Coordinates of C-alpha atoms in Angstrom, one line a residue:
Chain A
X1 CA 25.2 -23.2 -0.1
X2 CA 24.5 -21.3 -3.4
X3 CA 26.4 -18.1 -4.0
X4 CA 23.5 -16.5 -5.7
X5 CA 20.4 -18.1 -4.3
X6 CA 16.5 -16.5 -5.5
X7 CA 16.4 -15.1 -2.0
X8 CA 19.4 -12.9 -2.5
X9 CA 18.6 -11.8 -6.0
X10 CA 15.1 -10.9 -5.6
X11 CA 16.2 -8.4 -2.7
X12 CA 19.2 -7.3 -4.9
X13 CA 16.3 -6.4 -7.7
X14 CA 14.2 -4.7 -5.2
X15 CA 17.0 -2.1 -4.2
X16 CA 17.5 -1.1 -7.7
X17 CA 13.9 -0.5 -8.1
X18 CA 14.1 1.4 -4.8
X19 CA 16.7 3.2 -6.4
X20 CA 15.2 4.3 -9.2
X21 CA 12.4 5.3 -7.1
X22 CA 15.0 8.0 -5.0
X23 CA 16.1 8.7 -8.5
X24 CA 12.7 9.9 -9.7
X25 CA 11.5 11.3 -6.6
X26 CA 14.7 14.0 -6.5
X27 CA 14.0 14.2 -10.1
X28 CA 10.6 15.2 -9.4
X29 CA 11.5 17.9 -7.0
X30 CA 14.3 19.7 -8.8
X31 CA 11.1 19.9 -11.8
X32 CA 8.9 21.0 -9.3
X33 CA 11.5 23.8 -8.0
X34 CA 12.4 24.5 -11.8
X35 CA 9.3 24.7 -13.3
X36 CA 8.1 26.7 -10.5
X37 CA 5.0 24.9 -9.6
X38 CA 4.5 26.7 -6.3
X39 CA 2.4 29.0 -7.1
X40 CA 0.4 27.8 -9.9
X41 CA -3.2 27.1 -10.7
X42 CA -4.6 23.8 -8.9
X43 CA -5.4 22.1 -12.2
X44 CA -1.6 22.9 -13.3
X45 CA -0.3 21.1 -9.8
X46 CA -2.8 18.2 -10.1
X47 CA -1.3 17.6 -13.7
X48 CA 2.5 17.6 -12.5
X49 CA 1.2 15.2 -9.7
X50 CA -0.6 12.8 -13.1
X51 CA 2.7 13.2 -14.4
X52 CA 4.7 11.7 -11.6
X53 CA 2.1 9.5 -10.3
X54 CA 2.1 8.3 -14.1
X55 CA 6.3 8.2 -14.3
X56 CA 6.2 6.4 -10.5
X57 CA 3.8 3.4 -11.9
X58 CA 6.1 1.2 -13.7
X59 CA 8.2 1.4 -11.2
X60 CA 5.6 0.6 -8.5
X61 CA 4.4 -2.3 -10.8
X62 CA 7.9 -3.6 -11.0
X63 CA 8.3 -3.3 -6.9
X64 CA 4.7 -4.9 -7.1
X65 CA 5.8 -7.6 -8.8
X66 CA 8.5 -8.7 -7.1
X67 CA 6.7 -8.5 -4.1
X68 CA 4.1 -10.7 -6.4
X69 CA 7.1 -13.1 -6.3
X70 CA 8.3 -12.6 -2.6
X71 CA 4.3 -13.1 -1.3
X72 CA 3.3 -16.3 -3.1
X73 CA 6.9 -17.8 -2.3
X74 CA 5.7 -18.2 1.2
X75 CA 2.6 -20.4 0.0
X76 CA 3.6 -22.5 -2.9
X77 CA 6.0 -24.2 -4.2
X78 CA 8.0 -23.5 -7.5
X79 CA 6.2 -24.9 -9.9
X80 CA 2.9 -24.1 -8.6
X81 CA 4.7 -20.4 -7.7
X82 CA 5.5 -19.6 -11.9
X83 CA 2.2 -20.6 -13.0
X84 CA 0.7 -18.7 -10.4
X85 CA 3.2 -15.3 -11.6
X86 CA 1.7 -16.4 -14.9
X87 CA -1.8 -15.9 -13.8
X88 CA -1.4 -12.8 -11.9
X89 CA 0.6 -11.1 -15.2
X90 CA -2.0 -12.5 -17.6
X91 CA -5.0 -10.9 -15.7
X92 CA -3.0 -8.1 -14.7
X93 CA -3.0 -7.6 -18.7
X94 CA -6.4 -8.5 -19.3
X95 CA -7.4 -5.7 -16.5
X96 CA -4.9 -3.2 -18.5
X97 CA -6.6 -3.7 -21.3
X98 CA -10.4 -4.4 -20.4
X99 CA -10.1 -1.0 -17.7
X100 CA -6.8 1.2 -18.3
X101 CA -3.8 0.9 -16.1
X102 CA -4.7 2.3 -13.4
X103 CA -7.5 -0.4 -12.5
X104 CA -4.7 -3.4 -13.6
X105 CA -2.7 -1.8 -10.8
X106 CA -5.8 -2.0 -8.6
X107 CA -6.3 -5.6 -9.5
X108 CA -2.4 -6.6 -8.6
X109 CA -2.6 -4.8 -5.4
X110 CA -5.9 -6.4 -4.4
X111 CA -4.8 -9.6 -5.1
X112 CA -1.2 -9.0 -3.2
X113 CA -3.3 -7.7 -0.4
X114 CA -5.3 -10.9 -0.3
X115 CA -2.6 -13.5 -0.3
X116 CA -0.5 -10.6 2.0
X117 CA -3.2 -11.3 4.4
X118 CA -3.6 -15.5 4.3
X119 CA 0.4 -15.3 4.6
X120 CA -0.3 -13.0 7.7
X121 CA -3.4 -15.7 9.1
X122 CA -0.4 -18.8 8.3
X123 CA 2.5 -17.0 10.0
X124 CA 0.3 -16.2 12.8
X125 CA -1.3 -19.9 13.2
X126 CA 2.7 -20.5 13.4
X127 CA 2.8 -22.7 9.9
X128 CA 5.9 -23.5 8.7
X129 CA 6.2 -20.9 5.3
X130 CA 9.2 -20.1 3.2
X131 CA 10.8 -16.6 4.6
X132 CA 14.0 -15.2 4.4
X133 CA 14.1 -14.2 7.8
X134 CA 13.9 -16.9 10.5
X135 CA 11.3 -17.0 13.6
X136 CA 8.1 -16.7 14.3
X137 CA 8.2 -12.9 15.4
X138 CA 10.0 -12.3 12.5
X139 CA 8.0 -13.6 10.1
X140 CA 4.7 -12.1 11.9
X141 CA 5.9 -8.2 12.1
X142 CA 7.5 -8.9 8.3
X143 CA 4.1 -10.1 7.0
X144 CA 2.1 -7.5 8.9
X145 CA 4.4 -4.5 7.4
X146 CA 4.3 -5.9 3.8
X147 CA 1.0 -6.2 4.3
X148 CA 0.5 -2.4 5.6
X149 CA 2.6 -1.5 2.3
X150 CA 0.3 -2.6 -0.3
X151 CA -2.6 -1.6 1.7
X152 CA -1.1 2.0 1.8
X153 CA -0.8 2.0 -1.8
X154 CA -3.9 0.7 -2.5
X155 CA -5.6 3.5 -0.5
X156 CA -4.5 6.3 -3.0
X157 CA -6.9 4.7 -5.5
X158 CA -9.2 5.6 -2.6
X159 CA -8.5 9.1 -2.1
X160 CA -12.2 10.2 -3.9
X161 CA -13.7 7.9 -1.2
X162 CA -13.2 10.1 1.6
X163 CA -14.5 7.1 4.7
X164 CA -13.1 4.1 3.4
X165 CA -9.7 6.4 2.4
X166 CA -9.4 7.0 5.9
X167 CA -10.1 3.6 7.5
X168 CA -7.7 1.4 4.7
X169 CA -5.4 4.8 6.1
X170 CA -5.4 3.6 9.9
X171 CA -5.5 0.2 9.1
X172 CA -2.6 0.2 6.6
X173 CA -0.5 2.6 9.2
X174 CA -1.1 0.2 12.3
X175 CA 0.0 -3.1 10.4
X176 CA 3.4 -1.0 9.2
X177 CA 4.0 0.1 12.7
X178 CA 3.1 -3.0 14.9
X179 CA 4.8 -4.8 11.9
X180 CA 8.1 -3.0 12.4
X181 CA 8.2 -3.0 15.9
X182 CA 7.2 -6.9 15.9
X183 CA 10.1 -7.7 13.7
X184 CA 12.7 -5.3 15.2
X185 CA 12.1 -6.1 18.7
X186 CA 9.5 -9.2 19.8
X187 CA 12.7 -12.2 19.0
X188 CA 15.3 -10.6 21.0
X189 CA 12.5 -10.0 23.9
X190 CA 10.9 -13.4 23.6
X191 CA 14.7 -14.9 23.5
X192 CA 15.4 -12.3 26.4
X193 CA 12.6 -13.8 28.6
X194 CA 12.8 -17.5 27.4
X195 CA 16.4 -16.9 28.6
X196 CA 15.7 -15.6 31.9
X197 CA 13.0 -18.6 32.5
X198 CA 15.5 -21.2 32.0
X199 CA 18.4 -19.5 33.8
X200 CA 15.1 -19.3 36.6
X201 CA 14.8 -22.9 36.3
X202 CA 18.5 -23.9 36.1
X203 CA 18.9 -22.1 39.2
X204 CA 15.5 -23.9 40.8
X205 CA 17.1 -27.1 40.1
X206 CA 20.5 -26.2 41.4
Chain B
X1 CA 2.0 42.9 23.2
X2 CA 2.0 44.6 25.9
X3 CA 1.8 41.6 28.0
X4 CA 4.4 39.4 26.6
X5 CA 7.6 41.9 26.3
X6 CA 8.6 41.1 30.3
X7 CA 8.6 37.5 29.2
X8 CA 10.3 38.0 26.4
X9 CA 13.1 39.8 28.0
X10 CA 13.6 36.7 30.8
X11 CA 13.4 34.6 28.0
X12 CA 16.0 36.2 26.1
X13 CA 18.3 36.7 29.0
X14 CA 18.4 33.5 30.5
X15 CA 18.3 32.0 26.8
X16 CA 21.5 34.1 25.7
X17 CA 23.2 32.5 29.0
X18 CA 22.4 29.3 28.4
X19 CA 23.9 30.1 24.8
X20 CA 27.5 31.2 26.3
X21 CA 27.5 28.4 28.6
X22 CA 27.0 25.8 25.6
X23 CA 29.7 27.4 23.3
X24 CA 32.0 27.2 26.1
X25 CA 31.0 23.4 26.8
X26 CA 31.4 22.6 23.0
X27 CA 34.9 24.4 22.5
X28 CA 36.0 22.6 25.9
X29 CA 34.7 19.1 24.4
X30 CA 36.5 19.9 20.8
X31 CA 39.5 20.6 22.5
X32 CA 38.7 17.1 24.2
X33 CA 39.1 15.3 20.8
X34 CA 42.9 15.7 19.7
X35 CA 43.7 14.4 23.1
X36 CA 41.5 11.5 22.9
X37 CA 42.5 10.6 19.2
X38 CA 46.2 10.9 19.8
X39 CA 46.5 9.0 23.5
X40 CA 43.4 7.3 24.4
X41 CA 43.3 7.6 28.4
X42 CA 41.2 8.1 31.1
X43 CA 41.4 11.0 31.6
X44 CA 40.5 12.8 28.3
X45 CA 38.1 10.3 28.2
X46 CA 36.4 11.3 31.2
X47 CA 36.6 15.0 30.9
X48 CA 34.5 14.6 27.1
X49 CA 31.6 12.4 28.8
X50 CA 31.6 15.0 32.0
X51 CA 31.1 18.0 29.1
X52 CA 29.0 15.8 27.0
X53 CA 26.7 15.5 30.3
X54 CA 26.8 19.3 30.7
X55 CA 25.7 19.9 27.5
X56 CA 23.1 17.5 27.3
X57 CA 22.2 19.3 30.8
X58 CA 22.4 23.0 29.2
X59 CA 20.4 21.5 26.5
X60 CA 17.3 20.3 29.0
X61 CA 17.0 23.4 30.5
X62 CA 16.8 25.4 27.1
X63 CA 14.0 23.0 26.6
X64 CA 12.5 24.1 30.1
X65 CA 13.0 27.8 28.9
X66 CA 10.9 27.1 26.0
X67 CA 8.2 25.0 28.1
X68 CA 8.1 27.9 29.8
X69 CA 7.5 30.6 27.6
X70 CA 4.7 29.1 25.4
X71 CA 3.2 28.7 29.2
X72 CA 3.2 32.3 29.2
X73 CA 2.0 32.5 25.6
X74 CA -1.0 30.2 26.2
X75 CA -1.9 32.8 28.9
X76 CA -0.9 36.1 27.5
X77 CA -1.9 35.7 23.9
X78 CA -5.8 35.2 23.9
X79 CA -7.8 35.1 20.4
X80 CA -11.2 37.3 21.9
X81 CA -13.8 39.3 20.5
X82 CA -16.7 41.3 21.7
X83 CA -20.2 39.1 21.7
X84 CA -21.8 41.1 18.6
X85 CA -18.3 39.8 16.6
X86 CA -18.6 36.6 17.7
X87 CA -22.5 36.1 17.1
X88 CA -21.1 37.4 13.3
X89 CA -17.9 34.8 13.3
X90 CA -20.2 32.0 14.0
X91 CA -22.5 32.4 11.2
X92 CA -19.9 32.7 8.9
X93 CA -17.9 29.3 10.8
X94 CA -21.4 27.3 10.6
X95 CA -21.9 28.6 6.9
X96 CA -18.5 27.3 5.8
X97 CA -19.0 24.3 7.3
X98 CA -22.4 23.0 5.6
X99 CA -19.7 23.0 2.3
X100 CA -16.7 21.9 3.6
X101 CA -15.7 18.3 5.3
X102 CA -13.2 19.5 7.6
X103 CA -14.4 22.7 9.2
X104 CA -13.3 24.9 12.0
X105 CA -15.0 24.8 15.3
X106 CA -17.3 27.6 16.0
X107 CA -16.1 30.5 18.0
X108 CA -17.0 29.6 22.1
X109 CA -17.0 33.0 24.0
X110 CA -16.8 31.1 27.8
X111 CA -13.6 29.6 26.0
X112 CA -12.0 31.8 23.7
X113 CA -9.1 30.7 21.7
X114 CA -5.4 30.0 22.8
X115 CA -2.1 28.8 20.8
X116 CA -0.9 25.6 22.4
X117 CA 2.4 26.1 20.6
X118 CA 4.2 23.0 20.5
X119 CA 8.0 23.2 22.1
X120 CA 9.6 22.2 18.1
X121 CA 8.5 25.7 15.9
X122 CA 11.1 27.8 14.0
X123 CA 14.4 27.5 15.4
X124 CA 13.0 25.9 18.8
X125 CA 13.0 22.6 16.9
X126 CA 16.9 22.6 16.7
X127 CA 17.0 22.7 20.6
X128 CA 14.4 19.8 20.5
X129 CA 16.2 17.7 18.3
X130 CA 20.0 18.0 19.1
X131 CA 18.9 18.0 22.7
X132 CA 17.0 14.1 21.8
X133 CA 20.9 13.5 20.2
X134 CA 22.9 14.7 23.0
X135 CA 20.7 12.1 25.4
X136 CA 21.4 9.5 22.9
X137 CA 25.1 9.9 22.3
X138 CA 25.3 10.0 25.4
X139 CA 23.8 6.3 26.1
X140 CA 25.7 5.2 23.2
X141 CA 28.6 6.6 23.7
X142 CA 28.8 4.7 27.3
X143 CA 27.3 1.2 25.5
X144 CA 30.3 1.8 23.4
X145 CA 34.0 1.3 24.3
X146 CA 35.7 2.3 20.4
X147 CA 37.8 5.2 20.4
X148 CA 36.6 6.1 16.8
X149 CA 32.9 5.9 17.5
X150 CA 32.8 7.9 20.6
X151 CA 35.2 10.9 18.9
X152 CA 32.5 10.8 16.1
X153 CA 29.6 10.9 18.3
X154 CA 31.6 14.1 20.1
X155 CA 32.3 16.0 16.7
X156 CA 28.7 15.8 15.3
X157 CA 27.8 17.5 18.9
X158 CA 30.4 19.9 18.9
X159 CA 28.9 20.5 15.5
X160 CA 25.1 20.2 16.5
X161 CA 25.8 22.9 19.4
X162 CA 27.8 25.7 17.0
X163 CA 24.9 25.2 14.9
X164 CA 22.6 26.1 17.4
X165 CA 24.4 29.3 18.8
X166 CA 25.5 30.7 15.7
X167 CA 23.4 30.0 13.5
X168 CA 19.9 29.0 14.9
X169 CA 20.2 30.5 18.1
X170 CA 16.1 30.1 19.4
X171 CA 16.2 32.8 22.2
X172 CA 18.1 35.4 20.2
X173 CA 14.7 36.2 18.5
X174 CA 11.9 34.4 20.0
X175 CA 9.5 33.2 17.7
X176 CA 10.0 35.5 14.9
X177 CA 7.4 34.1 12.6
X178 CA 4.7 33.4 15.0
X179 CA 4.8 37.0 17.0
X180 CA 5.1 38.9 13.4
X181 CA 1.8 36.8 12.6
X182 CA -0.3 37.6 16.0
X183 CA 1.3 41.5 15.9
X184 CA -1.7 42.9 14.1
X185 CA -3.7 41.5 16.5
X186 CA -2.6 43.9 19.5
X187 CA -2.7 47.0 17.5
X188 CA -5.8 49.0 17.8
X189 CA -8.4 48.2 15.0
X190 CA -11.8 48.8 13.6
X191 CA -14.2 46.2 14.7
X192 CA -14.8 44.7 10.9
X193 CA -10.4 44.9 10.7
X194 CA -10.7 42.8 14.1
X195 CA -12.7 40.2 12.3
X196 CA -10.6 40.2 9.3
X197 CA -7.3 39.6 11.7
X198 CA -9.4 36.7 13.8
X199 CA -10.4 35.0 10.1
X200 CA -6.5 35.2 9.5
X201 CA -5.1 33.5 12.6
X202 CA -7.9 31.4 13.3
X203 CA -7.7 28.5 10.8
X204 CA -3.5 28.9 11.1
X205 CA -4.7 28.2 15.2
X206 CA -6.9 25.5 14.4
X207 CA -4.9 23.2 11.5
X208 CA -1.3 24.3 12.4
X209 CA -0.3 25.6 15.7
X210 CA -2.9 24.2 17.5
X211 CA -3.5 20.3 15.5
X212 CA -3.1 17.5 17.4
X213 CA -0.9 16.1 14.7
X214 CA 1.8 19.1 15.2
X215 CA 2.5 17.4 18.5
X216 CA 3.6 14.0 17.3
X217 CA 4.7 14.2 13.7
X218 CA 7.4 16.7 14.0
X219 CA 8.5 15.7 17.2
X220 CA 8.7 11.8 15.8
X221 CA 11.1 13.3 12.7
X222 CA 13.3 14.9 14.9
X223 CA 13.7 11.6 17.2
X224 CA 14.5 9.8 14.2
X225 CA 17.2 12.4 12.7
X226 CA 18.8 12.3 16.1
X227 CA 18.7 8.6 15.8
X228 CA 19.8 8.3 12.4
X229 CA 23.0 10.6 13.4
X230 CA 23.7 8.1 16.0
X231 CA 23.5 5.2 13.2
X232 CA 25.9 7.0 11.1
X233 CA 28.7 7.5 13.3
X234 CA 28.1 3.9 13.8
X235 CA 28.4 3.0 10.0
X236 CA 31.7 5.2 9.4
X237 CA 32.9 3.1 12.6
X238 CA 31.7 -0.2 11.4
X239 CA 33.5 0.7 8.1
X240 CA 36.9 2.0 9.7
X241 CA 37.6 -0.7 12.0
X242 CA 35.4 -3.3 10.7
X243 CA 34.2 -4.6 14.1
X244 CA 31.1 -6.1 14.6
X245 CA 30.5 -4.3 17.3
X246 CA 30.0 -0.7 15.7
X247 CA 27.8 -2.6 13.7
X248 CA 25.7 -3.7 16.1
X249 CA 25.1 -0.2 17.6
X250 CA 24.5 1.4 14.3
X251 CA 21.5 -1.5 13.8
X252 CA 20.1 -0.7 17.0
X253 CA 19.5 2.9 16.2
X254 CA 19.0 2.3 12.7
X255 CA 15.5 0.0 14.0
X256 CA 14.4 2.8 16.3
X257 CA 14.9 5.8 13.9
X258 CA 13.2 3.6 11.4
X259 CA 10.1 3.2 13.7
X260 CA 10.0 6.9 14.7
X261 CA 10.5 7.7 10.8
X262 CA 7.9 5.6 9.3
X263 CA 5.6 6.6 12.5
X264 CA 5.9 10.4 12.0
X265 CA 5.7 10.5 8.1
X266 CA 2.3 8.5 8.5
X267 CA 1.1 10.4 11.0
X268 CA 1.9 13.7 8.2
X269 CA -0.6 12.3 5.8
X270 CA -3.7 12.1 7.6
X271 CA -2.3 16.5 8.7
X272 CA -1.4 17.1 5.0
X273 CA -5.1 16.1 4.0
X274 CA -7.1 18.5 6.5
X275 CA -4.6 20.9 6.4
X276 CA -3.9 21.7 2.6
X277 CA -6.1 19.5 0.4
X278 CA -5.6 16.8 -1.6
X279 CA -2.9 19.1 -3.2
X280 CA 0.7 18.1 -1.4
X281 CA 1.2 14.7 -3.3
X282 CA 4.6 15.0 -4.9
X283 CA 5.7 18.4 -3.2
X284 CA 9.6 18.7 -3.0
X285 CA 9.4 17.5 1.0
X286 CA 7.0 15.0 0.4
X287 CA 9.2 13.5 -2.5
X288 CA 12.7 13.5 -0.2
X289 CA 11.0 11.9 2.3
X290 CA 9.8 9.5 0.6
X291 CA 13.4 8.9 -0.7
X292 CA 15.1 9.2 2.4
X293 CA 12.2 6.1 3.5
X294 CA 13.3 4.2 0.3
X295 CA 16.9 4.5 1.4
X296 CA 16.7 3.5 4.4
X297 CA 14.5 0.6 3.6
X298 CA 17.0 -0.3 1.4
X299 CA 19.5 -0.3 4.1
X300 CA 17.2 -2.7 5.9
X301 CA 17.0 -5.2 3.4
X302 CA 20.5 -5.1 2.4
X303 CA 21.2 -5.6 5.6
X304 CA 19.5 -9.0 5.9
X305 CA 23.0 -10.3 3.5
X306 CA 25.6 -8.4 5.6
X307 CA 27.5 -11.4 6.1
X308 CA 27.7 -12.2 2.2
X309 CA 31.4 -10.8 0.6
X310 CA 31.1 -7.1 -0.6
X311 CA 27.9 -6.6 1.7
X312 CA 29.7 -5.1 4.9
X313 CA 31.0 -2.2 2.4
X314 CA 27.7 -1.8 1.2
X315 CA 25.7 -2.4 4.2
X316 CA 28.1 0.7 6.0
X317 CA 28.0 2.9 2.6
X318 CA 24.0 2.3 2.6
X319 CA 24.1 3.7 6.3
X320 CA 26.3 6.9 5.1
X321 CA 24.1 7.7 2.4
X322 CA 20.8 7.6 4.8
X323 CA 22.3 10.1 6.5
X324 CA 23.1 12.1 3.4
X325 CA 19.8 11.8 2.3
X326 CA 18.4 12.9 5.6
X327 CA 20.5 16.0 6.2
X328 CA 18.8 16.6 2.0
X329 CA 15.9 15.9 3.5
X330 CA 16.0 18.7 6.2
X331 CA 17.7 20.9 3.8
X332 CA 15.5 20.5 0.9
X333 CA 12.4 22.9 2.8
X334 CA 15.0 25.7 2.7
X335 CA 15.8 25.5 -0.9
X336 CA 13.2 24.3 -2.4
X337 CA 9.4 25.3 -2.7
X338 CA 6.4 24.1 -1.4
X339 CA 4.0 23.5 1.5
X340 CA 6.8 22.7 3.7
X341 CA 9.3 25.6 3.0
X342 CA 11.0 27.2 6.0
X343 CA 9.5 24.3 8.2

């Protein structure tokens, strides 16, 4: 076995991005505290929240990315895997510079969300895909919360559209919940009961 | 309020003895732990899971005591006006809300308004959640057979319990808050003051006291930060004996504090949005949650490589610093500003 296989590092990268997440999100309330934002005019709080929002986007973009990396892992193979990384960064670009940031995020989260969702249909159907974690429960609830992430962040480019907002809302909140409880739970159950049926039938036969 | 004081006074009686009894419980189970730590027996053993039962007990029927008194709330404390009033209040509600997309209900005079106060507000929601702890402990502590773990499990209740009699005590001053906020209300007033007082309390009835949301995603946080003290005596085990075991347990109640965390901070977002506006995103409470989630998620991952060299160090110091960043967390609302402070 490698020491240091993709698997490992990928989730090593992904802490330190969380990291620097916590970082910037304690950052952003000692500001908040110490520029004493409480009480301020709404336009003043919806800037600090353009600021952070602004500050939290590479990082986002980074954890988007290596997701980009974790998603199509499941459905192609290397080679086919770095062109593809290729393709997402180059229109990624393109969208950066056609629309403004903000819409290139869009585009990667759409995109994530779409192949998020065929690796959701596969998993379900029971196809044989590259995780990290093994089973089919497993691999369902993981593939439904990962999904449910990038549909929660998609939905605060939604915010303005007050219905759709709501429903991506519900939606995204249901696949992170049934996800979790899937993936915590569902194995040691299905193992729990497979076990009781063959002790059942051990002691039939006996 | 005329009609509350008798309740008040049976609730602050039986409350302050349900106090004494719990400090004697918790300085009989601290005295429990030097015995335990130095000769681990039966018998010290038994005596700290009979007074970890009591407490857990004494804790159930402060919870009933509270039950209780927002029982006599809900039928003391009634929001309503005179028909001309009301005939005025609706014209006002159905004015607001042609302009507004979440609006409050118009006044109903057959059903005037009532607080259905959740049993979790001001210091009630210490009760709530060291109460969910005790009952967990408990379990764990019997799933459990390592000296270290259940002596841990024992001091964070012994600490849980002083917290709640000295320094949160919820029948000591019942509601402070909330009966400061309805007071104006049963003093005698001018019928235009009346409708001032109503237009106060009414929209704190409708998006706070009385929201749907106020009775799952508080209650959901305070599962998980009983959980997630549960997990972290089980990391400071897993790291002082290195057992697989303490391990194990701290996994299991990492998963289900997970679940009730991501649960009750989703179910905040769709409150945050009808209650204050699109204008919450990046408050300090908002922003430590959101890095307590990261943390633990963290953990969750990490945890997938525990068996890898350096991991079970990192795996167990991950755990600790969830905890750390969930007593931050709770602390934060205290210190620092925003929607959330005091909360």
């Amino acid at each position: 076995m490698k020491r240091y296989n993709s698997d490992f590092i990928l989730i090593l990268v992904t802490v330190v991005i969380m990291f620097l997440i916590s970082m910037l999100c304690i950052g952003g309330m000692f500001y908040f505290k110490w520029a004493e934002l409480q009480n301020v005019v709404p336009a003043i709080k919806i800037a600090y929240q353009e600021q952070m929002n602004s500050l939290l986007a590479p990082f986002l973009l980074a954890l988007l990315l290596t997701l980009g990396l974790c998603i199509p892992r499941r459905l192609f193979p290397h080679r086919r895997l770095y062109a593809f990384i290729i393709l997402l960064g180059l229109t990624g670009l393109g969208a950066a510079l056609a629309w403004g940031w903000r819409e290139a995020l869009l585009w990667i989260l759409i995109i994530s969300a779409v192949l998020q969702a065929v690796v959701l249909i596969l998993a379900a159907s029971g196809r044989r895909l590259k995780f990290l974690c093994e089973g089919y429960w497993n691999r369902l609830g993981s593939s439904s919360v990962h999904l449910g992430l990038v549909l929660f962040c998609m939905d605060f480019f939604l915010l303005d559209r007050w219905n759709v907002h709501l429903v991506i809302f519900w939606i995204s909140a249901a696949c992170i919940f049934i996800g979790t409880v899937i993936t915590f739970y569902a194995e040691d159950m299905m193992d729990k009961l497979k076990g009781r049926k063959e002790s059942q039938k051990f002691m039939d036969r006996c | 309020m005329p009609h509350l004081s008798s309740a008040i006074n049976i609730y602050q009686t039986t409350g302050g003895l349900l106090i004494y009894l719990l400090l004697v419980s918790a300085a009989a189970l601290a005295v429990c732990i030097p015995f335990q730590a130095k000769q681990p027996g039966k018998r010290p053993e038994r005596a700290a899971y009979f007074l970890m039962t009591v407490i857990s007990a004494l804790l159930a029927a402060g919870s009933i005591l509270v039950i209780w008194f927002h029982w006599e709330i809900y039928q003391n404390v009634v929001l309503s006006l005179p028909e001309n009033l009301a005939r005025e209040i609706n014209r006002w509600l159905a004015a607001a809300a042609d302009r507004s997309s979440y609006s409050l209900p118009l006044y109903d005079t057959t059903d005037p308004p009532r607080y259905i106060l959740p049993f979790w507000l001001e210091n009630e929601k210490y009760l709530f959640w060291f109460l969910a702890y005790a009952v967990m402990a408990l379990f764990a502590w019997r799933r459990l057979n390592e000296s270290i773990f259940r002596i841990l499990l024992q001091v964070l209740l012994v600490i849980q319990t002083a917290v709640l009699c000295l320094v949160c005590n919820p029948f000591q001053h019942p509601l402070p808050g909330f009966l400061q906020e309805i007071g104006p209300w049963f003093s005698p007033l001018a019928p235009m003051s009346r409708l001032g007082v109503f237009m106060q309390l009414y929209p704190r009835l409708t998006f706070y006291y009385n929201a749907h949301y106020m009775w799952t995603h508080p209650p959901l946080l305070f599962l998980a930060y009983a959980g997630l003290t549960v997990f972290f005596a089980g990391c400071v085990a897993m790291l002082w004996t290195g057992k697989r075991a303490c391990e194990t347990m701290a996994y299991g109640h990492a998963k289900v504090s997970y679940i009730f965390l991501t649960l009750g901070m989703l179910l905040g977002y769709p409150w945050a949005l009808q209650a204050w506006g699109p204008n919450w995103w990046w408050d300090p409470k908002v922003a430590s949650s959101l890095m307590m989630w990261i943390v633990f998620s963290t953990y969750l991952h990490a945890r997938l490589y525990l068996s890898r060299r350096w991991m079970w160090g990192f795996v167990g110091g991950l755990g600790i610093l969830c905890f750390c960043a969930m007593l931050f967390t709770f602390t934060a609302s205290f210190f620092f500003p925003g929607e959330h402070t005091g909360h």
